XYZ file of N, CA and C in Angstrom:
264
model
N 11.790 -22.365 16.475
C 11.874 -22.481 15.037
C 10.563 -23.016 14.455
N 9.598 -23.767 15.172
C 8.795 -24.469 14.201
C 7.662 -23.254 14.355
N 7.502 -22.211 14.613
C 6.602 -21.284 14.551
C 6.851 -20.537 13.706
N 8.405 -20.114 13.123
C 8.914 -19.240 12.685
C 8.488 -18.738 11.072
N 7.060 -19.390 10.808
C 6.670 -19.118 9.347
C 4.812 -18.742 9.724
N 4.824 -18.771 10.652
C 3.759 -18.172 10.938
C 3.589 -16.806 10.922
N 1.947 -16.159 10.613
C 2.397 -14.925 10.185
C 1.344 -14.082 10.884
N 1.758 -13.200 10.776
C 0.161 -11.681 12.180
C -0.842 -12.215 11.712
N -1.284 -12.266 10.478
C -2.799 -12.513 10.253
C -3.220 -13.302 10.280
N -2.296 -14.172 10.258
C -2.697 -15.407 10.539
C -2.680 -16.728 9.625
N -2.007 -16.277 8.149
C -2.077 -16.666 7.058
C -0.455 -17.510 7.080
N 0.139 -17.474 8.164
C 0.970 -18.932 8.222
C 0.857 -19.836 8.090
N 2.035 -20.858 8.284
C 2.166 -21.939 8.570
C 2.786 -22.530 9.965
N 3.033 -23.501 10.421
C 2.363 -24.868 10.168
C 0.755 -24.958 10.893
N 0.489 -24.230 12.234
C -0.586 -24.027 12.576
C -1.598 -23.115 12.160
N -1.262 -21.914 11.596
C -1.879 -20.762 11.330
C -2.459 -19.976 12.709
N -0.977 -19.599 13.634
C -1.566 -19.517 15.047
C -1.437 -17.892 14.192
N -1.836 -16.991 14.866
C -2.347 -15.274 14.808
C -1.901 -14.551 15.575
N -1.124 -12.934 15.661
C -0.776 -12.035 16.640
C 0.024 -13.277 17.853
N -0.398 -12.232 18.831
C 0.083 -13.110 20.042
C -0.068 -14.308 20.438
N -0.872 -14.982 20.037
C -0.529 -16.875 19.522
C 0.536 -17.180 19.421
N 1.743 -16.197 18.140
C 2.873 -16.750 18.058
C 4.151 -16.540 19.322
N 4.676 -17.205 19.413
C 5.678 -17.008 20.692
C 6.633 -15.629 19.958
N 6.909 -15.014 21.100
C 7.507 -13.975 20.117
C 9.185 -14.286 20.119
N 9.609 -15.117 20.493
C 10.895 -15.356 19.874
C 11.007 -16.042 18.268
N 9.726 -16.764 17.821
C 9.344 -17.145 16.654
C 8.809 -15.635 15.556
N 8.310 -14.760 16.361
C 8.133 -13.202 15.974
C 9.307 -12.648 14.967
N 10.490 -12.818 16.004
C 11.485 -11.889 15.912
C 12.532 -12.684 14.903
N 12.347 -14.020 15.493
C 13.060 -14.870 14.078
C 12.583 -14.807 12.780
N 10.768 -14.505 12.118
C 11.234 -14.809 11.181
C 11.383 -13.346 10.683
N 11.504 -12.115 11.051
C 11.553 -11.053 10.715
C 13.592 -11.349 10.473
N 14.126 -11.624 11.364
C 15.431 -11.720 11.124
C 15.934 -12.897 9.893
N 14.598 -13.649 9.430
C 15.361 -14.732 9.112
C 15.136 -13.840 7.265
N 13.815 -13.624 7.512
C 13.826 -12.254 5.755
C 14.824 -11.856 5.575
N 15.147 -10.718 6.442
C 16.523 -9.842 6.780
C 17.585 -10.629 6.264
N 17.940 -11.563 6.460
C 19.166 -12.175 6.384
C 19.049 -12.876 4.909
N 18.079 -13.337 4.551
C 17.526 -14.220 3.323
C 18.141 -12.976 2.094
N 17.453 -11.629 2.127
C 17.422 -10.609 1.609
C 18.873 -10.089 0.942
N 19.759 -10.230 2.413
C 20.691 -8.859 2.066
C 21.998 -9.827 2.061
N 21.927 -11.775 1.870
C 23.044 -12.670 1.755
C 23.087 -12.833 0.135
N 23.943 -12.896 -0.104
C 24.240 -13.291 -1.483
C 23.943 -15.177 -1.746
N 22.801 -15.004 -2.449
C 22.274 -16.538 -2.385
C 22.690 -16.660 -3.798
N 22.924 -18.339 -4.290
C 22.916 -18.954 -5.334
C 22.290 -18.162 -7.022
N 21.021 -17.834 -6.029
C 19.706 -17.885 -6.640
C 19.521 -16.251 -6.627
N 20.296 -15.411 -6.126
C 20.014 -14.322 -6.108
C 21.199 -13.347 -5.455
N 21.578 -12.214 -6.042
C 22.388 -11.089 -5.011
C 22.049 -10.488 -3.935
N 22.732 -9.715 -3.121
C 22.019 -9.110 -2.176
C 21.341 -7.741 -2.336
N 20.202 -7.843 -1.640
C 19.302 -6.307 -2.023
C 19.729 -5.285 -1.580
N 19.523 -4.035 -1.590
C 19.862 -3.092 -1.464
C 19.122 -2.616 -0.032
N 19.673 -2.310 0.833
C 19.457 -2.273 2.528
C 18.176 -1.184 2.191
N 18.141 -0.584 1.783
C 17.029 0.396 2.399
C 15.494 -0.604 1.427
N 16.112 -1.257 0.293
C 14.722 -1.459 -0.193
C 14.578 -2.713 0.491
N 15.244 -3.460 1.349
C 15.000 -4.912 1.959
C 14.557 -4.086 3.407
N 14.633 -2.884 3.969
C 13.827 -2.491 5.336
C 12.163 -1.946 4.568
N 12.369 -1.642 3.251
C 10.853 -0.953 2.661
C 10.354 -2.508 2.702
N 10.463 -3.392 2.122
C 10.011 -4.435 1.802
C 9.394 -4.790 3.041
N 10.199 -5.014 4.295
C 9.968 -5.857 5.804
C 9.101 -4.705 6.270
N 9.081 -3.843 5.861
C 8.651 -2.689 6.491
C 6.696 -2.543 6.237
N 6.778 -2.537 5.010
C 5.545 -2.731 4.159
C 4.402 -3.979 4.680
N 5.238 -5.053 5.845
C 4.650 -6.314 5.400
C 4.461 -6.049 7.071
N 5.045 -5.471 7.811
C 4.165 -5.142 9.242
C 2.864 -5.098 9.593
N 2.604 -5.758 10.786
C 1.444 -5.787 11.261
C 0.887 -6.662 10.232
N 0.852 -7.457 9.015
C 0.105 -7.903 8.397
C 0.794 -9.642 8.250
N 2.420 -9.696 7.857
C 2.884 -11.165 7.933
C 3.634 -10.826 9.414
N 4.722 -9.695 9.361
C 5.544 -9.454 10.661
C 4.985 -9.062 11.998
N 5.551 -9.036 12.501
C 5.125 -8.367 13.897
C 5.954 -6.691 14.054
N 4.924 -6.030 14.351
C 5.419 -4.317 14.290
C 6.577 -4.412 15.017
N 6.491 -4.694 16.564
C 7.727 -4.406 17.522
C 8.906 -5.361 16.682
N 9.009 -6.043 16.146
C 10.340 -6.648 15.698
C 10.842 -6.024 14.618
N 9.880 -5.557 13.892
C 10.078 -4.781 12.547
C 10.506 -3.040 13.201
N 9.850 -3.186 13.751
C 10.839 -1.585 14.162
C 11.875 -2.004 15.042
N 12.402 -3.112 15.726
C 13.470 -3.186 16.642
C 14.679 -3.651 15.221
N 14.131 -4.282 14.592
C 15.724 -4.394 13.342
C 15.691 -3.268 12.365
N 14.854 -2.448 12.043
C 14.916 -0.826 11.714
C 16.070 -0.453 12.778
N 15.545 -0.123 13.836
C 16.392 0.780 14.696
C 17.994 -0.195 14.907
N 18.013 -1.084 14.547
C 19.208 -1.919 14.830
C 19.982 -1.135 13.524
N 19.845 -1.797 12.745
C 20.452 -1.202 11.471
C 20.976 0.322 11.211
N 19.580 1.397 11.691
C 20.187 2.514 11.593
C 21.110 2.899 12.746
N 21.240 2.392 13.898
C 22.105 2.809 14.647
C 23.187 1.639 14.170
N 23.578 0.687 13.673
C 24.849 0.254 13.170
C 24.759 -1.022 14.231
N 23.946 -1.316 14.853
C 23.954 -2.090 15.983
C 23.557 -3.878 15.139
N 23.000 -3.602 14.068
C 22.406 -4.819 13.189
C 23.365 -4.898 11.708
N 24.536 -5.043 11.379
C 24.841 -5.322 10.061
C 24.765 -6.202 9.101
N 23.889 -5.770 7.942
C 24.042 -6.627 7.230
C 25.092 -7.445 6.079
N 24.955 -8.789 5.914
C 25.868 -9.480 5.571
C 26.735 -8.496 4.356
N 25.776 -8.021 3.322
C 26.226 -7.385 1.789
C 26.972 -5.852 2.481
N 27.146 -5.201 4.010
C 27.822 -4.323 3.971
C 29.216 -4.519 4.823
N 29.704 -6.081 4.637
C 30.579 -6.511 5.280
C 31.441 -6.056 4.520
């Protein structure tokens, strides 16, 4: 968890570690933790609409996310294997 806002380019936090610097279970969390931020019905906001919350995560690859995680919750989702909270 304490990596989990760190970002590819390096423009994270708390260290500003870069690419493979970050542990990739911190990778894959915070790509899941967007995902989930996105498509939950918060206080502060409704849930987005699934295809524009994968354009969004999608867009931000290789640059805040990490590619392989961003295409492994793509492919989760379209095969039904990843659901999100708003299509419960």
């Amino acid at each position: 968890m304490h990596s989990h806002h760190e970002q590819i380019d390096g423009m994270g936090y708390p260290l500003g570690l870069k690419g493979d610097q970050i542990p990739l279970i911190a990778r894959v969390i915070s790509v899941a933790d967007c995902f989930d931020a996105m498509t939950t019905k918060r206080p502060y906001q409704d849930p987005i609409p699934i295809d524009a919350v994968l354009g969004h995560i999608r867009s931000l690859a290789g640059r805040k996310y990490d590619e392989g995680a961003v295409d492994a919750l793509i492919r989760g989702v379209k095969t039904g294997r990843i659901i999100p909270h708003s299509a419960t």
